[in-house]
C-alpha cells in the first residue's frame, strides 16, 4: 500500500493539536503566566512524531483509530515538551532556540520555565489516568510511560529511562565518550520515549503480549537510529535548518555517535537499524505500512 507521508503527518498533527487544545488550560486561565508558558512550548510547531507513532501503532493493532489514542499521543507530547523545556535551561543545555522559536525560559524566565515543565508532566499523567476503556490497559500504559521517563533500568536491561539518560549525558560532558556509554545514553534519553510511544499506542489498540514485544523491539531499534541521525544532523546542518542551535553537541563535548564512530559509519548504522526495525513489523502485513512510513521518515530526515 502506498502511503502519502505528508498527508499522514497532517492528519496526525491535526488530531494531536486538537487533543492538546482540549486538554491544556487556555491562555487566559489563571494563573496566566504558567499556562501561557506551557502553551508557548507545546504549540511551538513541533512535528508531533511521537504522537504520530502512538496513533499509527494503535491503528495498526486495532484496524482503526481507537478511542483514547489521541489523548495518549497528547500526553506523550506533553512529556516530550516538558523534557525539552528543562533540557534548554541554563543549568542543563543552556539553549535559546527550540523549534525555530525562543526557548521557554528566554520568554518567560527560568522559574516559570521550570514550573511549566513540571505542570506538563503532571497534566500528562492526569490525562492518562482519565483514558477511556479497559482499566488494566490504562494501568499498563501509565506504568510503561513512567518507566520510560524515569531513572530506573528499563525493559531493555541496558539503560534507564529518559531522566536517567539525561543524568548520564550531563556526567559525560568533557570526557571521552565510549561506544557503550553513548549507546546507553541514546537508548534512554531519546530512545525510551520513542519506544514507549509505540508500545503505548499498541496497548490502547488492544495489543497482545506477543505483539507488544514486537512493538518494543521495533521501537528500540528505530529510536536508536533516530538519535544517531539527530547526532549527525547536529554536526552537518545549520541552526535554521534544524530549528535549534546547531553544533551544540560538539561545542559541549556531548557523547554522540559520530564522536565515537564518525559520520559515515553513523549513517550506515542508522540505516541498518532501520532495516532491522522494519522487519519487526512484517508480521502485521499491510496494516504496518503507515507505521513503517513514520519510522522511515524519522531516520531518513534531513533536518
PDB file of C-alpha atoms in Angstrom, residues 41 75 174 238:
ATOM      1  CA  UNK A  41       6.385  25.396  24.110  1.00  0.00           C
ATOM      2  CA  UNK A  75       0.214  13.018  26.910  1.00  0.00           C
ATOM      3  CA  UNK A 174      34.071  16.930  28.921  1.00  0.00           C
ATOM      4  CA  UNK A 238      22.594  24.847  10.170  1.00  0.00           C
TER       5      UNK A 238
END
